[in-house]
Short mmCIF file of C-alpha atoms in Angstrom, two decimals:
data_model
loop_
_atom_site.label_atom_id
_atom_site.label_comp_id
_atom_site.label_asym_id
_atom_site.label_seq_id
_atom_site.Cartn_x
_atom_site.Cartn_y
_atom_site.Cartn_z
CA UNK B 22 0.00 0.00 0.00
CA UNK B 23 0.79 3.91 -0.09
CA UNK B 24 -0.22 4.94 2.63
CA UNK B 25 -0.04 9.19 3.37
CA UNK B 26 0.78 10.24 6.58
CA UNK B 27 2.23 13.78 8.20
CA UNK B 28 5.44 13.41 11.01
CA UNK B 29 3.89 14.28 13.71
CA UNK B 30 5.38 12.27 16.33
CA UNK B 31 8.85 11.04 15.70
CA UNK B 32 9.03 7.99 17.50
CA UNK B 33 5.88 6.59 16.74
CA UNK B 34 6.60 6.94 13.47
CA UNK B 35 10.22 5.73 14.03
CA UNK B 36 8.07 2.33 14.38
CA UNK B 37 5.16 2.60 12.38
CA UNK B 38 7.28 2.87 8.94
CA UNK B 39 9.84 0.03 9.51
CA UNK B 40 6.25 -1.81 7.67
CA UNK B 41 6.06 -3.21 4.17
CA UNK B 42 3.94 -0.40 2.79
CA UNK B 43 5.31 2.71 0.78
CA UNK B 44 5.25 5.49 3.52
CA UNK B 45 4.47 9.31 1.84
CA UNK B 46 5.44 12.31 3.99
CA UNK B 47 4.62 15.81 3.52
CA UNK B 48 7.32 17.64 3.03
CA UNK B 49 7.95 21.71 3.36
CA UNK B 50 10.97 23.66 2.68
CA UNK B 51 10.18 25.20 6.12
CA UNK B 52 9.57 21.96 7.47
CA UNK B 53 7.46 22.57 10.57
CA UNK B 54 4.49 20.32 11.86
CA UNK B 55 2.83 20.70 8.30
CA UNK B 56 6.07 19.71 6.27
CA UNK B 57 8.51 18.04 8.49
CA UNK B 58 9.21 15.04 6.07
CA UNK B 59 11.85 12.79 7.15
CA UNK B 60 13.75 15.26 8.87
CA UNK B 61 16.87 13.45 8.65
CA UNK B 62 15.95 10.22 10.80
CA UNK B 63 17.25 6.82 9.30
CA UNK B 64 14.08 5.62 7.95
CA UNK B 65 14.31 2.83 5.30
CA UNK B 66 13.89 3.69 1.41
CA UNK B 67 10.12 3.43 1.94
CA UNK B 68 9.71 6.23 3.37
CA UNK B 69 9.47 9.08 0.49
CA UNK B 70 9.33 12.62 1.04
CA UNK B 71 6.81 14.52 -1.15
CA UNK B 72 5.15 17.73 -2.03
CA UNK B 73 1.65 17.44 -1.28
CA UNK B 74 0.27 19.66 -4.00
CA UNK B 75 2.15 17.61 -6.14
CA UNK B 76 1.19 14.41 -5.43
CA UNK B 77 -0.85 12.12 -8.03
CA UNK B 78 -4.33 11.95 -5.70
CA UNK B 79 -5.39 8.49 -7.62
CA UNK B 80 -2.34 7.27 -6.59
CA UNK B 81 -2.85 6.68 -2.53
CA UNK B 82 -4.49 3.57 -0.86
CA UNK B 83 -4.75 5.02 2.46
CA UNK B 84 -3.75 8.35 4.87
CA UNK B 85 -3.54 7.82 8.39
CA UNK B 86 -4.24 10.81 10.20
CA UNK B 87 -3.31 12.00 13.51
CA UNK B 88 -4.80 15.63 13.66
CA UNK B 89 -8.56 16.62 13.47
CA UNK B 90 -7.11 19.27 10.84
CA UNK B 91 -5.37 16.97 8.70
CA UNK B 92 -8.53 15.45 6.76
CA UNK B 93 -9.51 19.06 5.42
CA UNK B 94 -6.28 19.70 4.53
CA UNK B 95 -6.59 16.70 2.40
CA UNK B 96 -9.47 17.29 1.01
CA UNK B 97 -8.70 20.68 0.13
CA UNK B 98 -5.31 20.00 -1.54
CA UNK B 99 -5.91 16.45 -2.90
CA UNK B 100 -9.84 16.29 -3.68
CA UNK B 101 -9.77 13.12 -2.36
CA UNK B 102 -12.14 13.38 1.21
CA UNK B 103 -11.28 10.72 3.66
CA UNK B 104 -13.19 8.10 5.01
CA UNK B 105 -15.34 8.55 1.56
CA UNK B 106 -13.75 8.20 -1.61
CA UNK B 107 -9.87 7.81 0.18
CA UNK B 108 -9.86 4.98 3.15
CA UNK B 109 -8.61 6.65 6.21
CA UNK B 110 -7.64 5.77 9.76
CA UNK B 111 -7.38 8.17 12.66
CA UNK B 112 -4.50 7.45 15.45
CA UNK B 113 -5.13 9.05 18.79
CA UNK B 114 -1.34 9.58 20.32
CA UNK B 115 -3.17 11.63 23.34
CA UNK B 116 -5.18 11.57 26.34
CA UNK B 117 -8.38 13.40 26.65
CA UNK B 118 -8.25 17.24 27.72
CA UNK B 119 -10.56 19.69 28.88
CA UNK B 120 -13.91 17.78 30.88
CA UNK B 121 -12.78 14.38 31.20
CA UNK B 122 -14.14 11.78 31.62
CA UNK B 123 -16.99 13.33 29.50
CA UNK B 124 -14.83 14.84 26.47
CA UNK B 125 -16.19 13.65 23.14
CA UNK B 126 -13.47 12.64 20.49
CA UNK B 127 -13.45 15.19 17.50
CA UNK B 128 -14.47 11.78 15.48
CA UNK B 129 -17.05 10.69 17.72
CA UNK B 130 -19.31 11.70 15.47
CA UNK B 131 -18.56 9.65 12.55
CA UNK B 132 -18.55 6.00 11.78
CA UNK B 133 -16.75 6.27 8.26
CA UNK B 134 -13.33 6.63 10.17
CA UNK B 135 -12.08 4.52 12.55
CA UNK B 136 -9.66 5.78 15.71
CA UNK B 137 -6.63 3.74 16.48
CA UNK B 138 -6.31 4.20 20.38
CA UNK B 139 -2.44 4.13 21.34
CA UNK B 140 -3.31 2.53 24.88
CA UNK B 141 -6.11 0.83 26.52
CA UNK B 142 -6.35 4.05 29.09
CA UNK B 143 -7.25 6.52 25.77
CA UNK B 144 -9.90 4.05 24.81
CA UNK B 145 -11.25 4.19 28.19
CA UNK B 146 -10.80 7.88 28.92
CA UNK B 147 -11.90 9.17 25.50
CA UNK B 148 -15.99 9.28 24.81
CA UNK B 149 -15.54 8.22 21.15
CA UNK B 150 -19.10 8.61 20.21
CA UNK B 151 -20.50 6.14 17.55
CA UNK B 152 -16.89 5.76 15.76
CA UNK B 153 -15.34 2.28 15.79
CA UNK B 154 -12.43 2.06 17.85
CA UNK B 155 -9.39 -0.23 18.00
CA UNK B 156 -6.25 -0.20 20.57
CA UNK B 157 -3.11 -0.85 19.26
CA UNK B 158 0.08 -0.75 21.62
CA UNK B 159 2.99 0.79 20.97
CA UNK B 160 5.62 -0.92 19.18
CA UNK B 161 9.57 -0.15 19.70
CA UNK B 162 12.39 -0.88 17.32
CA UNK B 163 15.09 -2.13 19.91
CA UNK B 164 17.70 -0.02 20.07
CA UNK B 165 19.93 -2.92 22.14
CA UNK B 166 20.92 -3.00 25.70
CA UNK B 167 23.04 0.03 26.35
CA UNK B 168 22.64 0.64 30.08
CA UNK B 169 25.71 1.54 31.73
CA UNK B 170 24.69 3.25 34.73
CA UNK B 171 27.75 4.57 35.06
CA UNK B 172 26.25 7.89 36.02
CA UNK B 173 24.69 8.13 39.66
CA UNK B 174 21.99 10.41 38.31
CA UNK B 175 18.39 10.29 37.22
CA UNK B 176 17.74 10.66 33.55
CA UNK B 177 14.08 12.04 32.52
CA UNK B 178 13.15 12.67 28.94
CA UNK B 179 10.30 15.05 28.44
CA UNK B 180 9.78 17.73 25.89
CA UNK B 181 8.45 21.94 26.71
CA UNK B 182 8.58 20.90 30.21
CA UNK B 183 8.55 24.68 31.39
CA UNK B 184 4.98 25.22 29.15
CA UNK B 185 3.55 21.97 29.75
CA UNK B 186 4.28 22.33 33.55
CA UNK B 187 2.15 20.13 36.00
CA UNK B 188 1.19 17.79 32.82
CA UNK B 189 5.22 16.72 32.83
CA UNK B 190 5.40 16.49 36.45
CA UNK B 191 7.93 19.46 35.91
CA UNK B 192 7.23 20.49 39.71
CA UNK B 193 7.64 17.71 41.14
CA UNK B 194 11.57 17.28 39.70
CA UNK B 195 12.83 19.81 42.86
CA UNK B 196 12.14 17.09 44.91
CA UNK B 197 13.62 14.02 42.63
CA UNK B 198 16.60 16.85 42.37
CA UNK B 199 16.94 16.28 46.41
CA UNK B 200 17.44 12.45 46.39
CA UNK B 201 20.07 12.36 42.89
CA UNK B 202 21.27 14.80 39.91
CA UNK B 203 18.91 15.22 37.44
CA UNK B 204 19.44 15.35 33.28
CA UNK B 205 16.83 16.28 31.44
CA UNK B 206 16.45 15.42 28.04
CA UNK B 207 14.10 16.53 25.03
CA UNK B 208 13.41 19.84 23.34
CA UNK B 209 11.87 23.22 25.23
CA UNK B 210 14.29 22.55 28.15
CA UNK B 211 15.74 26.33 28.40
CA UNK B 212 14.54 28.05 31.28
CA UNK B 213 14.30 25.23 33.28
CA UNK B 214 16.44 25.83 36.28
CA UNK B 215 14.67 29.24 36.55
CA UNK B 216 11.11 27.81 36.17
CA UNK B 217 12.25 25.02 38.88
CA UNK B 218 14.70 26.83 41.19
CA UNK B 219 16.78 23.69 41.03
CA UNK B 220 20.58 24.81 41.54
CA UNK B 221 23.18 23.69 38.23
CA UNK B 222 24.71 21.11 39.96
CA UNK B 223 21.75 18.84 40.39
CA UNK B 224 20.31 19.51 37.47
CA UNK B 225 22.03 19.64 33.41
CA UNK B 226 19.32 20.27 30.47
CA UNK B 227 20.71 18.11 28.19
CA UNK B 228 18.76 19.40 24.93
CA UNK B 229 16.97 17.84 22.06
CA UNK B 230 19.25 14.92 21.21
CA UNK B 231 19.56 12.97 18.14
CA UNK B 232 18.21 9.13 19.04
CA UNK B 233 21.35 7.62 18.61
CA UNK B 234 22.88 9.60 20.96
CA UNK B 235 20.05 10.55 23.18
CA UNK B 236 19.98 6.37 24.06
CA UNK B 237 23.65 6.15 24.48
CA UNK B 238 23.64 9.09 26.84
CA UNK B 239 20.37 8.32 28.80
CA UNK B 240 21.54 4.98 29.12
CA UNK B 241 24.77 5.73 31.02
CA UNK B 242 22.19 7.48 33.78
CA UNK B 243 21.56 5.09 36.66
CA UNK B 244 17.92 5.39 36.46
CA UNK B 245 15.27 6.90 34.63
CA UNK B 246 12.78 9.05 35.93
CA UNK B 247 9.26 9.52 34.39
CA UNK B 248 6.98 12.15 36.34
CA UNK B 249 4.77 12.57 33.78
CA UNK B 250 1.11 13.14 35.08
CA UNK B 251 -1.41 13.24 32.09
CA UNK B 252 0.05 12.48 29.34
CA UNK B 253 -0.28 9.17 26.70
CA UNK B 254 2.21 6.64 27.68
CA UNK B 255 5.63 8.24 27.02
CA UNK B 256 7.49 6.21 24.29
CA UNK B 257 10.78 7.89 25.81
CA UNK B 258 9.78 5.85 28.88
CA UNK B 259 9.06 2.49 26.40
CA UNK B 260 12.82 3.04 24.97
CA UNK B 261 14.13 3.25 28.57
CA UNK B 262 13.29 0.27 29.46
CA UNK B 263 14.32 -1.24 26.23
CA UNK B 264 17.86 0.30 27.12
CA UNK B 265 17.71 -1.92 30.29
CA UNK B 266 17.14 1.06 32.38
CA UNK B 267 15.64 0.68 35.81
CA UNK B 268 12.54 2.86 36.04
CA UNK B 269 10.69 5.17 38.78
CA UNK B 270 7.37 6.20 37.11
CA UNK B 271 3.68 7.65 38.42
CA UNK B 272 1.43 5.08 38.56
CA UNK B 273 -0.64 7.33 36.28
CA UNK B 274 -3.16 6.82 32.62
CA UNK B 275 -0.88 3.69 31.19
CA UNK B 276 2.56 3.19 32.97
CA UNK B 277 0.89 0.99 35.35
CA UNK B 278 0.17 -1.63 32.45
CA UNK B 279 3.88 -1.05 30.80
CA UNK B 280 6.39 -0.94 33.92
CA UNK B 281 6.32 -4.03 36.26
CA UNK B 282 7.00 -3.93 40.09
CA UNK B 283 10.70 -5.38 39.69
CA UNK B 284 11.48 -2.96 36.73
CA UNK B 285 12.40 -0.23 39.55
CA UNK B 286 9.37 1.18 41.15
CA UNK B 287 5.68 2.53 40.36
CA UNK B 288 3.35 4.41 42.67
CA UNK B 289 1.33 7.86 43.08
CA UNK B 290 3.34 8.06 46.17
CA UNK B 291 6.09 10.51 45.06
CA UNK B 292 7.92 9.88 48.68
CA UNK B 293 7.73 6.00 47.69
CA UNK B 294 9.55 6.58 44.86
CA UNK B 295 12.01 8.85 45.65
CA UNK B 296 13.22 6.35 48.29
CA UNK B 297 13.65 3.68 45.32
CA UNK B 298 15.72 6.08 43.91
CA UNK B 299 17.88 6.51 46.59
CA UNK B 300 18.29 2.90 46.46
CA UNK B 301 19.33 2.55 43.36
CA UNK B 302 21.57 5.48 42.64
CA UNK B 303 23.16 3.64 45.75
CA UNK B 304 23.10 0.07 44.66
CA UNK B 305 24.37 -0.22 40.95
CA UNK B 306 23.98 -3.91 41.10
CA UNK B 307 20.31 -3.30 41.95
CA UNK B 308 19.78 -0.74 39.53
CA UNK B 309 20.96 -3.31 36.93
CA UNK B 310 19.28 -5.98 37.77
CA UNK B 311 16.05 -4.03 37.34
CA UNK B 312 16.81 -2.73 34.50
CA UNK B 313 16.83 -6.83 33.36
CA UNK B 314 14.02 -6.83 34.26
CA UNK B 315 12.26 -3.76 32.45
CA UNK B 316 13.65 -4.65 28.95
CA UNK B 317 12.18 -8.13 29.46
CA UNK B 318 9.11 -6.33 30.25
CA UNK B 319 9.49 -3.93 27.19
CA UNK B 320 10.50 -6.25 24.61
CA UNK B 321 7.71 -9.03 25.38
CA UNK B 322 4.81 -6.06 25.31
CA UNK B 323 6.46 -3.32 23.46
CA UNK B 324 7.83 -5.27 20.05
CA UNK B 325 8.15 -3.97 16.66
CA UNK B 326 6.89 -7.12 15.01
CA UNK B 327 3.91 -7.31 17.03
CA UNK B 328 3.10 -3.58 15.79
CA UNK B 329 3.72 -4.25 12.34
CA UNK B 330 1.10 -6.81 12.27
CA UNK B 331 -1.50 -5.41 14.29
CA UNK B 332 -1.22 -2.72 11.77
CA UNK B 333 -0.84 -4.55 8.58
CA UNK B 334 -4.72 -5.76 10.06
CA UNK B 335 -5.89 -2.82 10.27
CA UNK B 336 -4.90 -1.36 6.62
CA UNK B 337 -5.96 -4.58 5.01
CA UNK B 338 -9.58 -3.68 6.51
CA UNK B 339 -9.76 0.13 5.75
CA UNK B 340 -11.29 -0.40 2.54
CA UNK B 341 -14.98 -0.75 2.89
CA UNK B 342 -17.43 -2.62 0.18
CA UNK B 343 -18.94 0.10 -2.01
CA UNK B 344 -15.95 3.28 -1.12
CA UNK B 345 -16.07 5.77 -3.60
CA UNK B 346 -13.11 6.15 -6.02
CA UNK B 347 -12.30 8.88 -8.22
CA UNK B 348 -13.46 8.31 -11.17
CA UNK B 349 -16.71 6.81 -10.04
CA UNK B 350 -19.98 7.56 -11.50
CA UNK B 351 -22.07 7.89 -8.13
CA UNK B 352 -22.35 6.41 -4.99
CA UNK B 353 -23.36 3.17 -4.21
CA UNK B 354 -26.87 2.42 -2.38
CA UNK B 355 -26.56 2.46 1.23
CA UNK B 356 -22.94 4.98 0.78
CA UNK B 357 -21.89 6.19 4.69
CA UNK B 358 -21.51 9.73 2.73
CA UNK B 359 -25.01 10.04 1.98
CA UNK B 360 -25.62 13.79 2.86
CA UNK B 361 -22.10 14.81 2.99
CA UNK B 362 -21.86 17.41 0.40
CA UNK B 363 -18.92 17.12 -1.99
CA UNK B 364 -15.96 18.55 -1.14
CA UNK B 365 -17.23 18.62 2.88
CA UNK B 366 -14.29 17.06 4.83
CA UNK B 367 -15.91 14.09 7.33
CA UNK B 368 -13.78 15.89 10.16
CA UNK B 369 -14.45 19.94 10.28
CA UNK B 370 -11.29 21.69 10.37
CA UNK B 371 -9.83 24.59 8.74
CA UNK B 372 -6.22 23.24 7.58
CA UNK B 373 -2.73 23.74 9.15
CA UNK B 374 -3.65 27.45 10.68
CA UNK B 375 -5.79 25.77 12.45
CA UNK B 376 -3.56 23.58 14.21
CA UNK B 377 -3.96 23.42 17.98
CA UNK B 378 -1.18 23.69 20.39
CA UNK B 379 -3.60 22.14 22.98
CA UNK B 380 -2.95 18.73 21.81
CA UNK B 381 0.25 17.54 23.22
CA UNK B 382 2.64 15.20 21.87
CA UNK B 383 5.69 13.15 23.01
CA UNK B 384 7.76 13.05 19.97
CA UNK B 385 10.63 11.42 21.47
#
């Protein structure tokens, strides 16, 4: 298949393209979140950068979308309206904001397009209306066991900490800072010893990393650290553990499915934890011998091949009996676009100005 798709989130789609399938990525000479392409990531041959205004319309099987905006944008470029005469899937990388339990899924209104669910908690949290839903779990190409731990520090990978704030768990680092060093990892990082009053020796901002490099480096911290609060489960946290990192993580939306007890420690209890840390940092052997036990964990949940085929299920389903082509004469009796006027998007959306900097991402 062909399959169109934006980079919106780096590591998901570190996994997601390592498929069979031709992968087609907008590409901009600004790059930014509407043209990022490839952006210079080792992707196989697969995975083609193109202009989108360019692109031959007849010629893709499928777009997976990951932002409400994105089917417009499609429509409006392409002429091709997904979920009606261009089979579409919708992955959901996030966890609800605003009202929740009670906030309605921008799809939830439709049936035509089905939303992938990232983890069992979005499923749960999300009110998806009448759309069909599917979960599939992450998937992680494994970058090897790398820990070292030859650094008696905590290692935490999180991106805008300072603007995402008490999402992150950025407030509670001061008090992770008291038990070991911290290094924070990820992009948005400046500012963060002023936003967190954490002196420069227990805490280095490491900056936005290349992968490579960000996994050799995290992996020579002792343990990694994972305050996040409310966000989808971090794939940052998923690569730790495939490192053979220990892990300390809130017991909060998925981690409590992904990190075992005797991977390091998980609780709500932020005193709990930071006396596992202390542990650790103090007992190397420890440290590694839960970090064993994490990438066990990781690799028998978390696999690439797994993925791949839960996928490869999905896209061999997306196209319904009767989907409208170009080309076609008319729809088909019993058509799920009846009453959709042509050229009407089945999401509403106003293209990429419209894009929201309310729904947060872990890229990493």
């Amino acid at each position: 298949m062909r399959i169109l798709l934006w980079h919106v989130h780096g590591s998901w789609t570190d996994a997601f393209v390592r498929g069979r399938h031709e992968y087609l990525l907008p590409v901009l000479p600004g790059g930014g979140p509407w043209g990022l392409g490839r952006a210079d990531r080792d992707w196989p041959a697969s995975v083609r950068e193109v202009a989108l205004a360019e692109l031959d319309a007849g010629s893709i099987d499928a777009v997976v979308l990951q932002r409400p905006e994105e089917a417009a944008e499609v429509t409006r470029v392409l002429g091709r309206r997904p979920g009606v005469d261009l089979p579409a899937v919708y992955v959901e990388h996030n966890t609800p904001k605003g009202d929740v339990p009670f906030t309605v899924h921008p799809l939830g209104d439709q049936r035509d397009i089905p939303i992938v669910h990232v983890t069992h908690f979005n499923e749960l949290f999300w009110d998806s209306g009448r759309a069909p839903t599917k979960v599939i779990e992450h998937g992680i190409a494994d970058p090897g066991y790398l820990y070292t731990g030859d650094v008696p520090e905590l290692g935490v990978v999180v991106n805008e900490p300072v603007r995402r704030g008490r999402v992150t768990g950025t407030d509670l680092l001061p008090r992770f800072a008291e038990t070991a060093p911290l290094q924070v990892f990820g992009m948005g990082g400046d500012g963060l010893a002023e936003a967190t009053g954490i002196p420069a020796p227990r805490l280095t901002v490491r900056g936005d990393l290349k992968t490579a490099e960000l996994h050799r480096e995290l992996a020579r911290c002792r343990v990694y650290l994972h305050p996040l609060r409310w966000t989808s489960l971090g794939l940052a946290l998923l690569e730790a553990m495939h490192l053979g990192m220990p892990v300390l993580a809130l017991d909060t939306t998925e981690a409590g499915r992904a990190v075992p007890a005797e991977a390091g420690c998980i609780s709500t209890d932020v005193e709990e934890l930071r006396r596992c840390a202390r542990l650790l940092v103090n007992d190397p052997e420890e440290a590694r011998r839960r970090g064993k036990a994490a990438r066990e964990a990781a690799l028998e949940r978390y696999g690439i091949e797994r993925f791949l085929t839960d996928w490869d299920e999905v896209l061999a389903d997306l196209v319904p009996a009767g989907l409208v082509r170009p080309g076609d004469a008319g729809r088909t009796a019993g058509d799920p676009t009846e009453g959709v006027a042509p050229g009407d998007a089945v999401l509403k959306g106003s293209g990429p100005d419209a894009l929201s900097a309310a729904r947060e991402g872990n890229i990493h």
